[in-house]
Amino acid sequence: MESHNITVASIAARVHQFWKSKEPFRIYHGSTNSTRQSQHAHHNTVSTASLTNVLHIDRDAKTALVEPNVPMDQLVRATTQSGLVPLVVMEFPGITVGGGFSGTSGESSSFRHGFFDATVNWVEIVLPDGEIVTASKDSHPDLFWGAASAFGTLGVVTLVEVQLREAKPYVELAYHSLSNMEEALQTVRDATKDSSIEYLDGIVYARDHIIICAGRLTDTLPENTQPQQFTRSWDQWFYLHAQRTTKYNTKTKIDYIPLEDYLFRYDRGGFWVGRYAYRYFLTPFNRITRYLLDTFMHTRVMYHALHESGHSKQYIIQDVAVPYAGATEFIDWLDEKENFGAYPIWLCPLRHSPGLMARGTASFDKTDGKDVSSTGTEDDEYLMNFGLWAPSYANNVTEFIAKNRQLEGKVHSLHGKKWLYAHAYYTEDEFWSIYDKKKYDALREKYHASHLPSLFEKVRVDLRPQAQNNQELGWIGWAKNTVWDTWPVSGLYGVYKAWRGGEYLIKK
């Protein structure tokens, strides 16, 4: 703890210097699973990149004391050595504890436990005036839940206490093959009522081919059963395995998966986004090429390449959630090519009851946690998350923005929510019609954060500087952009930078 306290004191001193001059700053974590373009530079940044340690695991209390830049795979390895596992583990091994807390993260156990922030007992946070404060659900609860919703715009989180549970070596995973969304929703409801089910998510392969995956922890394998793995270079990608398992078989299929393989089953291929890289580079997509190119198909490398190539501006990469009552209408809407028209789509039921306070950015939601589309049933406690990741096939930037805004509008019309780790195309008026600016500004004033970039400024897509730069550069800028947009220049550059490694968020 001494080394931690020294580091935090240094961070607090730098934050205080920004506060004295009323200069805004941004927080540099060293990595990201956001697709938003970086706005970090050395002169405007407070670095927490060295806060990468699991400081203590309390076996009796079932808690872990963790610095914010500890990634999920490091946390899982540390806790399982003590026979424990976090209640919610984000599906990509590079997602950090701090990112999960501040960025509204959920996974297949969130139908039980809510978002990751609901499984955090307390955080240590450096306020924007340099004061170091501990915030929890009981002490400074407004700051605790605000920080869980504000994407770093209320201060710098430097320590997190995470709740754990007993771990077991395997996940018994049942694949239920269904023909429509109503059947899928009923399967989700039935699994939720079964207290032995601890993990629950699904994949939509086509409008009439949906699978729901329900898992429970187990100590043993049945006799003559081999574990199904997904993390080795020669293993099948999870979504392909699940598709082949269920495509021509309506009976429930069961796998026994090592715990870590289950938790990070989507890492290889980034769910299925990696297949678009094969398409971009005109490379055959088969088991041999996936094996040979496996190094480039893990999410840490893929996110690095995505940022360096700029291809996040060409893909719809969104996570949105709607109440169960709107799920069928939403999947029908998505099926239309002019709206989305791409498969697979990820499904993940999320518990968001006010009792758990696990509402992410809804801490500033103008509904104050009340579901305006209430059905008066248990469904009101849940949202269905849709993971939408595919090329936009837009002909130009204007059309690309229009498609994203159309998606945002449809989600809002269904009383749903959008996760702000990805590109947000709301106008400022639209954004603050959804979130309570008065409440948010009052919290920023109370905790000395008014000089920092606002939540809207943090998450919005601002294309104006790019357009202005192109105009100022004239024909030189046009020539550079023409080369950059020529296939496959930007893609090769992204792969090269990812292969080299190193920092990619702070501007040179």
Short mmCIF file of C-alpha atoms in Angstrom, two decimals:
data_model
loop_
_atom_site.label_atom_id
_atom_site.label_comp_id
_atom_site.label_asym_id
_atom_site.label_seq_id
_atom_site.Cartn_x
_atom_site.Cartn_y
_atom_site.Cartn_z
CA MET A 1 0.00 0.00 0.00
CA GLU A 2 2.91 2.37 0.61
CA SER A 3 3.88 2.38 -3.05
CA HIS A 4 0.24 2.88 -4.01
CA ASN A 5 -0.14 5.82 -1.62
CA ILE A 6 2.99 7.48 -3.01
CA THR A 7 1.68 7.15 -6.57
CA VAL A 8 -1.75 8.50 -5.63
CA ALA A 9 -0.18 11.45 -3.81
CA SER A 10 1.74 12.28 -7.00
CA ILE A 11 -1.46 12.07 -9.05
CA ALA A 12 -3.28 14.28 -6.55
CA ALA A 13 -0.50 16.88 -6.73
CA ARG A 14 -0.70 17.03 -10.52
CA VAL A 15 -4.51 17.27 -10.39
CA HIS A 16 -4.22 20.11 -7.88
CA GLN A 17 -1.96 22.03 -10.28
CA PHE A 18 -4.61 21.80 -12.99
CA TRP A 19 -7.25 22.95 -10.50
CA LYS A 20 -5.26 26.00 -9.40
CA SER A 21 -5.00 27.18 -13.00
CA LYS A 22 -8.55 25.98 -13.78
CA GLU A 23 -7.21 24.00 -16.73
CA PRO A 24 -9.13 20.94 -17.90
CA PHE A 25 -7.32 17.61 -18.04
CA ARG A 26 -7.93 14.12 -19.33
CA ILE A 27 -7.08 10.82 -17.69
CA TYR A 28 -4.63 8.51 -19.45
CA HIS A 29 -5.00 4.85 -18.48
CA GLY A 30 -2.56 3.33 -20.96
CA SER A 31 -5.17 1.32 -22.88
CA THR A 32 -8.81 1.47 -23.84
CA ASN A 33 -11.71 -0.63 -25.10
CA SER A 34 -13.54 2.49 -26.27
CA THR A 35 -13.82 3.22 -29.97
CA ARG A 36 -13.89 6.99 -29.43
CA GLN A 37 -10.96 8.93 -30.89
CA SER A 38 -8.30 9.87 -28.35
CA GLN A 39 -8.00 13.50 -27.27
CA HIS A 40 -5.03 12.91 -24.98
CA ALA A 41 -1.75 14.82 -25.22
CA HIS A 42 1.12 15.12 -22.74
CA HIS A 43 0.24 18.67 -21.72
CA ASN A 44 -3.41 17.94 -20.82
CA THR A 45 -3.15 14.50 -19.26
CA VAL A 46 -3.04 12.95 -15.78
CA SER A 47 -1.57 9.47 -16.09
CA THR A 48 -2.75 6.55 -13.98
CA ALA A 49 -0.98 4.02 -16.20
CA SER A 50 1.18 2.71 -13.34
CA LEU A 51 -1.81 1.71 -11.18
CA THR A 52 -1.77 -1.92 -12.34
CA ASN A 53 -1.68 -4.01 -9.16
CA VAL A 54 -3.99 -6.36 -7.29
CA LEU A 55 -3.08 -5.21 -3.77
CA HIS A 56 -4.99 -7.66 -1.57
CA ILE A 57 -7.50 -10.48 -1.74
CA ASP A 58 -9.57 -11.14 1.38
CA ARG A 59 -10.64 -14.78 1.25
CA ASP A 60 -13.06 -14.47 4.17
CA ALA A 61 -14.73 -11.22 3.10
CA LYS A 62 -14.63 -12.29 -0.57
CA THR A 63 -13.23 -8.98 -1.77
CA ALA A 64 -10.27 -7.82 -3.84
CA LEU A 65 -8.49 -4.49 -3.42
CA VAL A 66 -7.52 -3.52 -6.94
CA GLU A 67 -5.91 -0.58 -8.69
CA PRO A 68 -7.96 0.74 -11.62
CA ASN A 69 -5.71 -0.33 -14.50
CA VAL A 70 -5.76 -4.00 -13.58
CA PRO A 71 -7.19 -5.83 -16.64
CA MET A 72 -9.76 -8.58 -16.31
CA ASP A 73 -7.42 -11.47 -17.11
CA GLN A 74 -4.94 -10.35 -14.43
CA LEU A 75 -7.76 -9.97 -11.89
CA VAL A 76 -9.23 -13.39 -12.71
CA ARG A 77 -5.83 -15.09 -12.42
CA ALA A 78 -5.21 -13.46 -9.04
CA THR A 79 -8.63 -14.25 -7.58
CA THR A 80 -8.88 -17.83 -8.84
CA GLN A 81 -5.61 -18.62 -7.07
CA SER A 82 -7.61 -17.95 -3.90
CA GLY A 83 -10.58 -19.97 -5.15
CA LEU A 84 -12.63 -16.86 -5.96
CA VAL A 85 -13.88 -15.01 -9.03
CA PRO A 86 -15.46 -11.54 -9.50
CA LEU A 87 -19.25 -11.45 -9.66
CA VAL A 88 -19.09 -9.76 -13.07
CA VAL A 89 -16.17 -10.28 -15.45
CA MET A 90 -16.16 -8.27 -18.68
CA GLU A 91 -15.73 -10.46 -21.76
CA PHE A 92 -12.48 -8.92 -23.07
CA PRO A 93 -9.35 -9.64 -20.97
CA GLY A 94 -7.96 -6.13 -21.55
CA ILE A 95 -10.94 -4.27 -20.07
CA THR A 96 -9.77 -2.77 -16.79
CA VAL A 97 -11.39 -2.57 -13.38
CA GLY A 98 -11.49 1.23 -13.56
CA GLY A 99 -12.93 1.16 -17.06
CA GLY A 100 -15.58 -1.31 -15.97
CA PHE A 101 -16.56 0.90 -13.04
CA SER A 102 -16.61 4.19 -14.93
CA GLY A 103 -17.86 2.88 -18.26
CA THR A 104 -21.17 1.06 -17.59
CA SER A 105 -19.89 -2.46 -18.22
CA GLY A 106 -21.93 -5.64 -17.97
CA GLU A 107 -21.58 -9.26 -18.96
CA SER A 108 -23.39 -12.59 -18.86
CA SER A 109 -23.68 -12.60 -15.05
CA SER A 110 -25.24 -9.12 -15.05
CA PHE A 111 -28.75 -10.57 -15.19
CA ARG A 112 -28.00 -11.61 -11.59
CA HIS A 113 -25.72 -8.90 -10.26
CA GLY A 114 -26.30 -5.84 -12.42
CA PHE A 115 -23.52 -3.86 -14.05
CA PHE A 116 -19.94 -4.13 -12.85
CA ASP A 117 -20.29 -0.95 -10.78
CA ALA A 118 -22.97 -2.66 -8.66
CA THR A 119 -20.36 -5.23 -7.57
CA VAL A 120 -17.95 -2.54 -6.31
CA ASN A 121 -18.04 -1.77 -2.57
CA TRP A 122 -16.11 1.51 -2.64
CA VAL A 123 -13.62 3.53 -4.66
CA GLU A 124 -10.77 5.83 -3.79
CA ILE A 125 -11.02 8.90 -6.01
CA VAL A 126 -8.91 12.03 -6.44
CA LEU A 127 -11.30 14.94 -6.73
CA PRO A 128 -10.53 17.63 -9.32
CA ASP A 129 -9.11 19.93 -6.59
CA GLY A 130 -6.61 17.23 -5.55
CA GLU A 131 -8.41 15.96 -2.45
CA ILE A 132 -8.36 12.17 -2.00
CA VAL A 133 -11.78 10.78 -0.99
CA THR A 134 -13.27 7.32 -0.40
CA ALA A 135 -16.77 7.01 -1.86
CA SER A 136 -19.16 4.10 -1.38
CA LYS A 137 -22.87 3.29 -1.43
CA ASP A 138 -23.05 4.67 2.13
CA SER A 139 -20.37 7.37 2.21
CA HIS A 140 -20.63 10.06 -0.49
CA PRO A 141 -23.13 7.88 -2.41
CA ASP A 142 -23.84 10.70 -4.88
CA LEU A 143 -20.15 10.78 -5.78
CA PHE A 144 -19.94 6.97 -5.91
CA TRP A 145 -22.83 6.54 -8.34
CA GLY A 146 -21.96 9.70 -10.20
CA ALA A 147 -18.39 8.49 -10.78
CA ALA A 148 -19.82 5.19 -11.99
CA SER A 149 -21.68 7.13 -14.64
CA ALA A 150 -19.43 10.03 -15.55
CA PHE A 151 -16.60 8.45 -17.57
CA GLY A 152 -13.88 10.18 -15.56
CA THR A 153 -15.45 13.66 -15.61
CA LEU A 154 -15.85 13.82 -11.80
CA GLY A 155 -12.33 12.86 -10.78
CA VAL A 156 -9.64 10.20 -10.98
CA VAL A 157 -10.44 6.74 -9.57
CA THR A 158 -7.29 5.26 -8.03
CA LEU A 159 -8.47 2.21 -6.04
CA VAL A 160 -11.47 -0.13 -6.16
CA GLU A 161 -12.78 -2.82 -3.81
CA VAL A 162 -14.47 -5.54 -5.88
CA GLN A 163 -16.87 -8.22 -4.64
CA LEU A 164 -15.96 -11.87 -5.29
CA ARG A 165 -17.67 -15.24 -5.06
CA GLU A 166 -16.58 -18.88 -4.85
CA ALA A 167 -15.05 -20.12 -8.09
CA LYS A 168 -15.28 -23.56 -9.65
CA PRO A 169 -13.10 -25.05 -12.39
CA TYR A 170 -15.74 -25.35 -15.11
CA VAL A 171 -18.86 -23.75 -16.55
CA GLU A 172 -21.57 -26.16 -17.68
CA LEU A 173 -22.99 -24.26 -20.65
CA ALA A 174 -26.29 -25.20 -22.29
CA TYR A 175 -27.08 -23.93 -25.81
CA HIS A 176 -30.80 -23.44 -26.45
CA SER A 177 -31.69 -23.05 -30.15
CA LEU A 178 -34.77 -20.92 -30.82
CA SER A 179 -36.63 -19.63 -33.86
CA ASN A 180 -37.75 -16.13 -32.80
CA MET A 181 -37.23 -13.38 -30.23
CA GLU A 182 -40.34 -14.18 -28.20
CA GLU A 183 -39.07 -17.74 -27.63
CA ALA A 184 -35.66 -16.33 -26.72
CA LEU A 185 -37.16 -13.93 -24.18
CA GLN A 186 -39.16 -16.71 -22.56
CA THR A 187 -36.03 -18.88 -22.34
CA VAL A 188 -34.24 -15.97 -20.67
CA ARG A 189 -37.11 -15.54 -18.17
CA ASP A 190 -37.10 -19.26 -17.34
CA ALA A 191 -33.32 -19.31 -16.87
CA THR A 192 -33.50 -16.23 -14.65
CA LYS A 193 -35.96 -18.01 -12.36
CA ASP A 194 -33.55 -20.97 -12.05
CA SER A 195 -31.27 -19.97 -9.17
CA SER A 196 -28.57 -22.42 -10.31
CA ILE A 197 -28.01 -20.48 -13.56
CA GLU A 198 -25.17 -17.99 -13.10
CA TYR A 199 -24.36 -16.90 -16.66
CA LEU A 200 -26.79 -15.97 -19.43
CA ASP A 201 -26.36 -14.44 -22.89
CA GLY A 202 -27.24 -15.16 -26.51
CA ILE A 203 -26.45 -14.70 -30.18
CA VAL A 204 -28.82 -13.86 -33.04
CA TYR A 205 -27.46 -15.52 -36.19
CA ALA A 206 -30.57 -14.78 -38.25
CA ARG A 207 -34.09 -13.63 -37.59
CA ASP A 208 -35.13 -17.27 -37.18
CA HIS A 209 -31.95 -18.63 -35.56
CA ILE A 210 -31.28 -17.40 -32.03
CA ILE A 211 -29.35 -19.20 -29.32
CA ILE A 212 -29.49 -18.55 -25.59
CA CYS A 213 -26.49 -19.79 -23.58
CA ALA A 214 -27.18 -20.59 -19.93
CA GLY A 215 -24.28 -21.56 -17.66
CA ARG A 216 -23.67 -22.81 -14.15
CA LEU A 217 -20.40 -23.37 -12.31
CA THR A 218 -19.41 -26.95 -11.64
CA ASP A 219 -16.55 -28.80 -9.94
CA THR A 220 -16.40 -31.89 -12.11
CA LEU A 221 -16.67 -33.18 -15.65
CA PRO A 222 -19.02 -36.02 -16.53
CA GLU A 223 -17.28 -39.31 -17.25
CA ASN A 224 -15.68 -39.53 -20.73
CA THR A 225 -16.22 -35.80 -21.34
CA GLN A 226 -13.48 -33.55 -22.67
CA PRO A 227 -13.55 -29.83 -21.79
CA GLN A 228 -14.36 -27.46 -24.63
CA GLN A 229 -11.76 -24.68 -24.89
CA PHE A 230 -11.74 -21.37 -26.77
CA THR A 231 -8.52 -19.52 -25.81
CA ARG A 232 -5.86 -21.57 -27.65
CA SER A 233 -4.82 -20.60 -31.17
CA TRP A 234 -6.18 -23.85 -32.66
CA ASP A 235 -9.52 -23.68 -30.85
CA GLN A 236 -12.65 -22.69 -32.73
CA TRP A 237 -13.93 -19.14 -32.17
CA PHE A 238 -16.80 -19.30 -29.71
CA TYR A 239 -19.49 -17.82 -31.95
CA LEU A 240 -18.62 -20.25 -34.75
CA HIS A 241 -18.67 -23.22 -32.38
CA ALA A 242 -22.05 -22.18 -30.99
CA GLN A 243 -23.46 -21.67 -34.48
CA ARG A 244 -22.30 -25.06 -35.74
CA THR A 245 -23.52 -26.74 -32.56
CA THR A 246 -27.07 -25.42 -32.93
CA LYS A 247 -27.66 -24.79 -36.64
CA TYR A 248 -29.05 -28.21 -37.47
CA ASN A 249 -29.85 -29.39 -33.95
CA THR A 250 -32.88 -28.13 -32.03
CA LYS A 251 -31.98 -30.21 -28.97
CA THR A 252 -30.16 -28.53 -26.11
CA LYS A 253 -26.40 -29.06 -26.37
CA ILE A 254 -24.14 -28.89 -23.32
CA ASP A 255 -20.42 -28.05 -23.13
CA TYR A 256 -18.10 -28.11 -20.14
CA ILE A 257 -15.77 -25.13 -20.43
CA PRO A 258 -12.79 -24.22 -18.20
CA LEU A 259 -13.76 -21.10 -16.25
CA GLU A 260 -11.22 -18.73 -17.81
CA ASP A 261 -12.02 -20.02 -21.31
CA TYR A 262 -15.68 -19.25 -20.68
CA LEU A 263 -15.09 -15.79 -19.22
CA PHE A 264 -12.93 -14.73 -22.20
CA ARG A 265 -14.64 -16.84 -24.86
CA TYR A 266 -15.18 -13.80 -27.10
CA ASP A 267 -11.59 -12.51 -26.99
CA ARG A 268 -10.39 -14.35 -30.09
CA GLY A 269 -12.09 -12.57 -32.95
CA GLY A 270 -13.62 -9.84 -30.76
CA PHE A 271 -16.97 -11.65 -30.76
CA TRP A 272 -17.03 -11.85 -34.61
CA VAL A 273 -15.66 -8.46 -35.62
CA GLY A 274 -12.33 -10.06 -36.55
CA ARG A 275 -13.94 -11.75 -39.54
CA TYR A 276 -14.35 -8.33 -41.17
CA ALA A 277 -10.56 -7.95 -41.15
CA TYR A 278 -10.30 -11.10 -43.26
CA ARG A 279 -12.85 -9.66 -45.65
CA TYR A 280 -11.02 -6.31 -45.79
CA PHE A 281 -7.68 -7.95 -46.63
CA LEU A 282 -9.30 -10.42 -49.07
CA THR A 283 -8.06 -13.33 -46.94
CA PRO A 284 -9.83 -16.71 -46.80
CA PHE A 285 -11.72 -17.14 -43.53
CA ASN A 286 -11.19 -20.70 -42.35
CA ARG A 287 -9.71 -22.63 -39.46
CA ILE A 288 -6.21 -22.64 -40.98
CA THR A 289 -6.04 -18.88 -41.56
CA ARG A 290 -7.55 -18.21 -38.13
CA TYR A 291 -4.79 -20.33 -36.62
CA LEU A 292 -2.00 -18.67 -38.63
CA LEU A 293 -3.24 -15.12 -37.88
CA ASP A 294 -4.31 -15.78 -34.30
CA THR A 295 -1.82 -13.24 -32.88
CA PHE A 296 -3.71 -10.43 -34.60
CA MET A 297 -7.17 -11.69 -33.66
CA HIS A 298 -7.12 -10.95 -29.91
CA THR A 299 -8.95 -7.88 -28.71
CA ARG A 300 -5.92 -6.05 -27.30
CA VAL A 301 -4.28 -6.08 -30.73
CA MET A 302 -7.54 -5.50 -32.59
CA TYR A 303 -8.38 -2.36 -30.59
CA HIS A 304 -4.88 -1.00 -31.19
CA ALA A 305 -5.25 -1.56 -34.94
CA LEU A 306 -8.79 -0.12 -34.91
CA HIS A 307 -7.56 3.14 -33.37
CA GLU A 308 -4.47 3.50 -35.56
CA SER A 309 -6.27 2.71 -38.82
CA GLY A 310 -9.24 4.98 -38.13
CA HIS A 311 -11.61 2.20 -39.21
CA SER A 312 -13.83 2.73 -36.18
CA LYS A 313 -15.28 5.61 -38.23
CA GLN A 314 -16.42 3.14 -40.89
CA TYR A 315 -18.10 0.57 -38.65
CA ILE A 316 -21.23 0.69 -36.57
CA ILE A 317 -19.92 -0.32 -33.15
CA GLN A 318 -22.69 0.17 -30.62
CA ASP A 319 -24.09 -1.48 -27.51
CA VAL A 320 -27.68 -0.53 -26.79
CA ALA A 321 -30.37 -1.94 -24.52
CA VAL A 322 -34.15 -1.84 -24.58
CA PRO A 323 -36.82 -3.15 -22.18
CA TYR A 324 -37.92 -6.72 -22.85
CA ALA A 325 -41.27 -5.34 -24.06
CA GLY A 326 -39.52 -3.64 -26.97
CA ALA A 327 -37.02 -6.38 -27.86
CA THR A 328 -39.06 -8.04 -30.60
CA GLU A 329 -39.91 -4.73 -32.26
CA PHE A 330 -36.26 -3.73 -32.08
CA ILE A 331 -34.91 -6.94 -33.65
CA ASP A 332 -37.50 -6.62 -36.44
CA TRP A 333 -36.36 -3.03 -37.01
CA LEU A 334 -32.69 -4.06 -37.05
CA ASP A 335 -33.41 -6.78 -39.60
CA GLU A 336 -34.14 -4.16 -42.26
CA LYS A 337 -30.96 -3.47 -44.25
CA GLU A 338 -31.48 0.28 -44.26
CA ASN A 339 -31.48 0.20 -40.43
CA PHE A 340 -28.74 -2.36 -39.68
CA GLY A 341 -29.35 -5.64 -41.54
CA ALA A 342 -26.26 -7.43 -40.22
CA TYR A 343 -25.76 -10.59 -38.21
CA PRO A 344 -24.68 -11.92 -35.74
CA ILE A 345 -26.05 -9.71 -32.95
CA TRP A 346 -25.14 -10.24 -29.31
CA LEU A 347 -27.86 -10.52 -26.65
CA CYS A 348 -27.19 -9.98 -22.96
CA PRO A 349 -29.94 -9.57 -20.34
CA LEU A 350 -29.04 -6.92 -17.74
CA ARG A 351 -30.56 -6.32 -14.35
CA HIS A 352 -31.01 -2.61 -13.70
CA SER A 353 -33.36 -2.35 -10.74
CA PRO A 354 -33.07 0.86 -8.68
CA GLY A 355 -32.43 -1.34 -5.63
CA LEU A 356 -29.12 -2.39 -7.14
CA MET A 357 -28.42 1.14 -8.34
CA ALA A 358 -26.67 -0.52 -11.30
CA ARG A 359 -27.92 1.92 -13.89
CA GLY A 360 -24.73 3.32 -15.36
CA THR A 361 -25.34 6.71 -16.94
CA ALA A 362 -28.93 6.50 -15.69
CA SER A 363 -27.60 8.09 -12.49
CA PHE A 364 -28.20 11.23 -14.54
CA ASP A 365 -31.24 9.88 -16.39
CA LYS A 366 -34.20 12.24 -16.28
CA THR A 367 -36.50 9.34 -15.43
CA ASP A 368 -34.60 8.95 -12.11
CA GLY A 369 -34.50 5.21 -12.60
CA LYS A 370 -38.24 4.85 -13.25
CA ASP A 371 -39.00 2.81 -16.33
CA VAL A 372 -41.46 4.91 -18.28
CA SER A 373 -42.40 1.82 -20.29
CA SER A 374 -43.29 -0.18 -17.15
CA THR A 375 -45.25 -3.38 -17.72
CA GLY A 376 -45.97 -4.01 -14.05
CA THR A 377 -44.11 -7.36 -14.25
CA GLU A 378 -40.71 -8.71 -13.31
CA ASP A 379 -39.55 -7.72 -16.81
CA ASP A 380 -39.28 -4.14 -15.55
CA GLU A 381 -36.10 -5.04 -13.66
CA TYR A 382 -34.28 -5.95 -16.87
CA LEU A 383 -33.02 -4.62 -20.16
CA MET A 384 -31.93 -6.66 -23.15
CA ASN A 385 -28.57 -5.53 -24.46
CA PHE A 386 -27.96 -5.74 -28.22
CA GLY A 387 -24.33 -5.75 -29.35
CA LEU A 388 -24.27 -4.25 -32.87
CA TRP A 389 -20.89 -4.47 -34.59
CA ALA A 390 -20.64 -4.47 -38.37
CA PRO A 391 -19.49 -2.39 -41.38
CA SER A 392 -21.89 0.47 -42.03
CA TYR A 393 -21.75 0.19 -45.86
CA ALA A 394 -22.46 3.93 -45.89
CA ASN A 395 -21.40 5.74 -49.05
CA ASN A 396 -20.09 8.80 -47.22
CA VAL A 397 -19.63 10.38 -43.79
CA THR A 398 -23.04 12.05 -43.88
CA GLU A 399 -24.81 8.75 -44.50
CA PHE A 400 -22.70 7.01 -41.81
CA ILE A 401 -23.69 9.61 -39.22
CA ALA A 402 -27.33 9.38 -40.30
CA LYS A 403 -27.38 5.60 -39.76
CA ASN A 404 -25.94 5.96 -36.26
CA ARG A 405 -28.36 8.74 -35.38
CA GLN A 406 -31.24 6.65 -36.71
CA LEU A 407 -30.17 3.84 -34.36
CA GLU A 408 -29.92 6.22 -31.40
CA GLY A 409 -33.38 7.58 -32.16
CA LYS A 410 -34.97 4.13 -32.35
CA VAL A 411 -33.45 3.07 -29.03
CA HIS A 412 -34.69 6.25 -27.37
CA SER A 413 -38.19 5.76 -28.79
CA LEU A 414 -38.29 2.31 -27.13
CA HIS A 415 -37.21 3.83 -23.77
CA GLY A 416 -33.86 2.13 -24.09
CA LYS A 417 -30.30 3.17 -23.30
CA LYS A 418 -27.06 3.42 -25.21
CA TRP A 419 -23.63 2.72 -23.71
CA LEU A 420 -21.32 5.68 -24.16
CA TYR A 421 -18.04 3.78 -24.62
CA ALA A 422 -18.76 3.98 -28.34
CA HIS A 423 -19.40 6.84 -30.75
CA ALA A 424 -22.27 9.13 -29.74
CA TYR A 425 -23.91 11.25 -32.41
CA TYR A 426 -26.44 13.14 -30.31
CA THR A 427 -26.59 16.90 -30.62
CA GLU A 428 -25.97 18.65 -27.31
CA ASP A 429 -29.67 19.43 -26.91
CA GLU A 430 -30.60 15.81 -27.63
CA PHE A 431 -28.01 14.53 -25.16
CA TRP A 432 -29.21 16.71 -22.31
CA SER A 433 -32.82 15.87 -23.10
CA ILE A 434 -31.93 12.31 -22.09
CA TYR A 435 -29.58 13.04 -19.18
CA ASP A 436 -30.20 15.50 -16.37
CA LYS A 437 -27.75 18.35 -16.93
CA LYS A 438 -28.95 20.24 -13.86
CA LYS A 439 -28.28 17.25 -11.60
CA TYR A 440 -24.97 16.52 -13.29
CA ASP A 441 -23.74 20.13 -13.12
CA ALA A 442 -24.73 20.37 -9.44
CA LEU A 443 -22.62 17.28 -8.70
CA ARG A 444 -19.69 18.72 -10.65
CA GLU A 445 -19.99 21.98 -8.73
CA LYS A 446 -20.12 20.16 -5.38
CA TYR A 447 -16.97 18.15 -6.12
CA HIS A 448 -14.98 20.93 -7.87
CA ALA A 449 -15.21 19.39 -11.35
CA SER A 450 -16.79 22.24 -13.30
CA HIS A 451 -13.58 23.05 -15.16
CA LEU A 452 -13.23 19.51 -16.53
CA PRO A 453 -14.65 18.41 -19.89
CA SER A 454 -18.30 17.50 -19.48
CA LEU A 455 -19.79 14.09 -20.12
CA PHE A 456 -21.17 15.30 -23.45
CA GLU A 457 -17.78 16.72 -24.47
CA LYS A 458 -16.14 13.44 -23.49
CA VAL A 459 -18.35 11.10 -25.50
CA ARG A 460 -19.55 13.11 -28.51
CA VAL A 461 -18.23 12.68 -32.02
CA ASP A 462 -16.93 16.03 -33.24
CA LEU A 463 -16.12 15.99 -36.95
CA ARG A 464 -15.61 19.73 -37.26
CA PRO A 465 -11.83 19.82 -36.58
CA GLN A 466 -11.25 17.14 -39.23
CA ALA A 467 -13.24 19.11 -41.81
CA GLN A 468 -11.44 22.35 -40.90
CA ASN A 469 -8.01 20.69 -41.15
CA ASN A 470 -8.82 19.31 -44.58
CA GLN A 471 -9.81 22.79 -45.80
CA GLU A 472 -6.66 24.40 -44.32
CA LEU A 473 -4.31 21.82 -45.83
CA GLY A 474 -5.67 22.33 -49.33
CA TRP A 475 -4.36 20.06 -52.07
CA ILE A 476 -1.67 18.58 -49.78
CA GLY A 477 -4.35 17.46 -47.33
CA TRP A 478 -6.44 16.16 -50.22
CA ALA A 479 -3.49 14.12 -51.52
CA LYS A 480 -2.73 12.64 -48.09
CA ASN A 481 -6.35 11.74 -47.54
CA THR A 482 -6.57 10.19 -50.99
CA VAL A 483 -3.59 7.93 -50.25
CA TRP A 484 -4.95 7.10 -46.77
CA ASP A 485 -8.34 6.15 -48.20
CA THR A 486 -6.81 3.93 -50.88
CA TRP A 487 -7.23 0.26 -50.04
CA PRO A 488 -5.48 -1.21 -48.07
CA VAL A 489 -3.22 1.60 -46.82
CA SER A 490 -5.02 2.50 -43.58
CA GLY A 491 -5.64 -1.15 -42.71
CA LEU A 492 -2.00 -2.13 -43.21
CA TYR A 493 -0.89 0.85 -41.14
CA GLY A 494 -3.18 -0.20 -38.28
CA VAL A 495 -1.87 -3.77 -38.36
CA TYR A 496 1.74 -2.53 -38.46
CA LYS A 497 1.24 -0.23 -35.47
CA ALA A 498 -0.52 -2.96 -33.53
CA TRP A 499 2.30 -5.40 -34.35
CA ARG A 500 4.89 -2.90 -33.11
CA GLY A 501 2.95 -2.33 -29.90
CA GLY A 502 3.62 0.58 -27.56
CA GLU A 503 1.38 3.48 -26.58
CA TYR A 504 -1.26 4.61 -29.02
CA LEU A 505 -3.54 6.92 -27.08
CA ILE A 506 -1.35 9.92 -26.33
CA LYS A 507 -0.80 12.11 -29.37
CA LYS A 508 2.82 12.46 -30.44
#
